[in-house]
XYZ file of C-alpha atoms in Angstrom:
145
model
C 5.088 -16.743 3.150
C 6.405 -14.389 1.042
C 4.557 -12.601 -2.368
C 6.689 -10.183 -4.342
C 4.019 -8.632 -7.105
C 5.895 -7.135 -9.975
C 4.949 -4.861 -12.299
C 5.493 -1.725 -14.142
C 3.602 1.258 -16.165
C 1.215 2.453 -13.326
C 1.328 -0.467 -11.535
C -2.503 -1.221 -12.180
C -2.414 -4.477 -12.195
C 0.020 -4.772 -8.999
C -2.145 -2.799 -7.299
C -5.427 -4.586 -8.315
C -3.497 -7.582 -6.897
C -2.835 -6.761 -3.643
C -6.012 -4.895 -2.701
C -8.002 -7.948 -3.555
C -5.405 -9.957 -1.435
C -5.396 -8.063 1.480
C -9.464 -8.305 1.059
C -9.521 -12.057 0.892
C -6.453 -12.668 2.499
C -7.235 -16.331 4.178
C -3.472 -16.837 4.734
C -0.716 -14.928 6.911
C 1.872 -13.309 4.602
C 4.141 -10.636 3.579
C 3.229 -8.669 0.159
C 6.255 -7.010 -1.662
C 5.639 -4.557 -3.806
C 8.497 -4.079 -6.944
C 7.767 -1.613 -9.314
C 9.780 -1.175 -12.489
C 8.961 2.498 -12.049
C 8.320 4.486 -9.151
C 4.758 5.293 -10.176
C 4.245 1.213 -9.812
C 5.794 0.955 -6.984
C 3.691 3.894 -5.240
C 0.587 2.491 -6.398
C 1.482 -0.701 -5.140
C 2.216 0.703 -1.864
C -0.506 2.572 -1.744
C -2.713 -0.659 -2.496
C -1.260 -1.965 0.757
C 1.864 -3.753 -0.182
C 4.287 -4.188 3.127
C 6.958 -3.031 1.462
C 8.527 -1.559 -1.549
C 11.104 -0.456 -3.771
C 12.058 0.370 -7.537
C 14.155 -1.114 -10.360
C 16.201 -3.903 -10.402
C 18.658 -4.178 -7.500
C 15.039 -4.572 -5.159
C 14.242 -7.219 -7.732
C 17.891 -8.997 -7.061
C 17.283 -8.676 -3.517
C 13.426 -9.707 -3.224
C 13.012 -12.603 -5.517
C 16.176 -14.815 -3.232
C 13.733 -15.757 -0.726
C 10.081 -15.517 -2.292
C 7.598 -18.171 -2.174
C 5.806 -16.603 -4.831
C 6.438 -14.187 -7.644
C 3.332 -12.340 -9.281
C 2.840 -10.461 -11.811
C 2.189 -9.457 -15.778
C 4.095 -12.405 -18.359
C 6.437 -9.801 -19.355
C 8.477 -10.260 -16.220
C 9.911 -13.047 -17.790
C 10.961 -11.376 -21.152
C 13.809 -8.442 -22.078
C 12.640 -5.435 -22.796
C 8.741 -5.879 -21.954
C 6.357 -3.136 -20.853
C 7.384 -0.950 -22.728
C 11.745 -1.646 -21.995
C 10.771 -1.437 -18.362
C 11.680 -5.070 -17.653
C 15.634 -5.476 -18.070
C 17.841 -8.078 -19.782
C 18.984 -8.884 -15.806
C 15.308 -8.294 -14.324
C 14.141 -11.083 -16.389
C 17.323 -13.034 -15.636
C 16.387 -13.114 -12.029
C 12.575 -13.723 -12.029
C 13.300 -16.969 -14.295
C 15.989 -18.035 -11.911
C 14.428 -17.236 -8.660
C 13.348 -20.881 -6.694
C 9.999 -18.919 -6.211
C 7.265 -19.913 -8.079
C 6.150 -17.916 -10.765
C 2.469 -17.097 -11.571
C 2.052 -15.229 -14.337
C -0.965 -13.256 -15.636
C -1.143 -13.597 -19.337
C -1.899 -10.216 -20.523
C -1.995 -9.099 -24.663
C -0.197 -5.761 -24.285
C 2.931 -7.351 -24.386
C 2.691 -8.914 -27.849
C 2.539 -12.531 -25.748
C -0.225 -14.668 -26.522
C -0.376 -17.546 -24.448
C -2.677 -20.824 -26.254
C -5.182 -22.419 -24.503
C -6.059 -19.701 -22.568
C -9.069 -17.822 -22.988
C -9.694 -13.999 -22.569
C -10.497 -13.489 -19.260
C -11.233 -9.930 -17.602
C -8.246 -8.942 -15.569
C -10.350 -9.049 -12.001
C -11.157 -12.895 -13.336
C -7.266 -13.345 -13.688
C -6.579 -11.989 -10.188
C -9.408 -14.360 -8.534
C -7.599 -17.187 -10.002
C -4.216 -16.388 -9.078
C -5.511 -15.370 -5.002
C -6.941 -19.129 -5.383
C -4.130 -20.696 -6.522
C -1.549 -19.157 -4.159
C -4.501 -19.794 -0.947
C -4.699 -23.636 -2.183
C -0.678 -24.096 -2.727
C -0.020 -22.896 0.555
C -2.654 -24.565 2.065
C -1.577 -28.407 0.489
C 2.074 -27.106 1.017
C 1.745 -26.285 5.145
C -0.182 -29.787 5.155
C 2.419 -31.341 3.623
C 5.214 -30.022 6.220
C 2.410 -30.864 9.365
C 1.977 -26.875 9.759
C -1.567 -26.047 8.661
């Protein structure tokens, strides 16, 4: 299995990711780590990730063959965090066969309905949960848990 986190600014909420996952981790993986700036990506790193890189070629590259893409909604837009996140960048992540599990945050002038405001730790918990219970029904499925 394969995560690539995204994210960008200081890579907070990357990083926040992948300590917790490492933590918890229930399930065998590799954690990616691509920051839209270099001071992501080194906090991402330095969270634990088992790899990294910066900008959008490692984002071309990365998202191919990911199970799972994490990381702030802005991924998916043009021009978020702050005109970190490229026209191409965003391009990619929507393409990618991965799936996509977005943490709705407000900086981003997104608001997402129906979902409440929820601490960002509470946000993490959730998406650890989801990926441990997808995998889990999904190596069932293929006779491999």
């Amino acid at each position: 299995m394969k995560i690539v986190v995204i994210d960008g600014q200081g890579g907070r909420m990357g990083s926040q990711f992948i300590t917790r996952w490492k933590k918890t981790r229930t399930l065998q993986g590799t954690v990616i780590a691509v920051g839209t700036n270099s001071t992501a990506t080194a906090a991402m790193i330095k969270a634990g990730a088992d790899g990294g890189a910066t900008g959008e070629n490692p984002v071309r590259v990365n998202v191919k063959d990911a199970d799972y893409i994490v990381g702030p909604i802005g991924i998916l837009a043009a021009d978020a965090l702050l005109g970190e996140v490229t026209p191409q960048m965003a391009t990619l992540v929507a393409q990618s066969k991965a799936e996509k599990i977005l943490i709705p945050v407000h900086t981003c002038s997104f608001r997402v309905a129906g979902v409440g405001d929820y601490t960002l730790n509470e946000l993490i918990d959730d998406v650890i949960r989801y990926i441990d219970e997808s995998e889990l029904a999904r190596r069932q499925q293929d006779g491999n848990a």
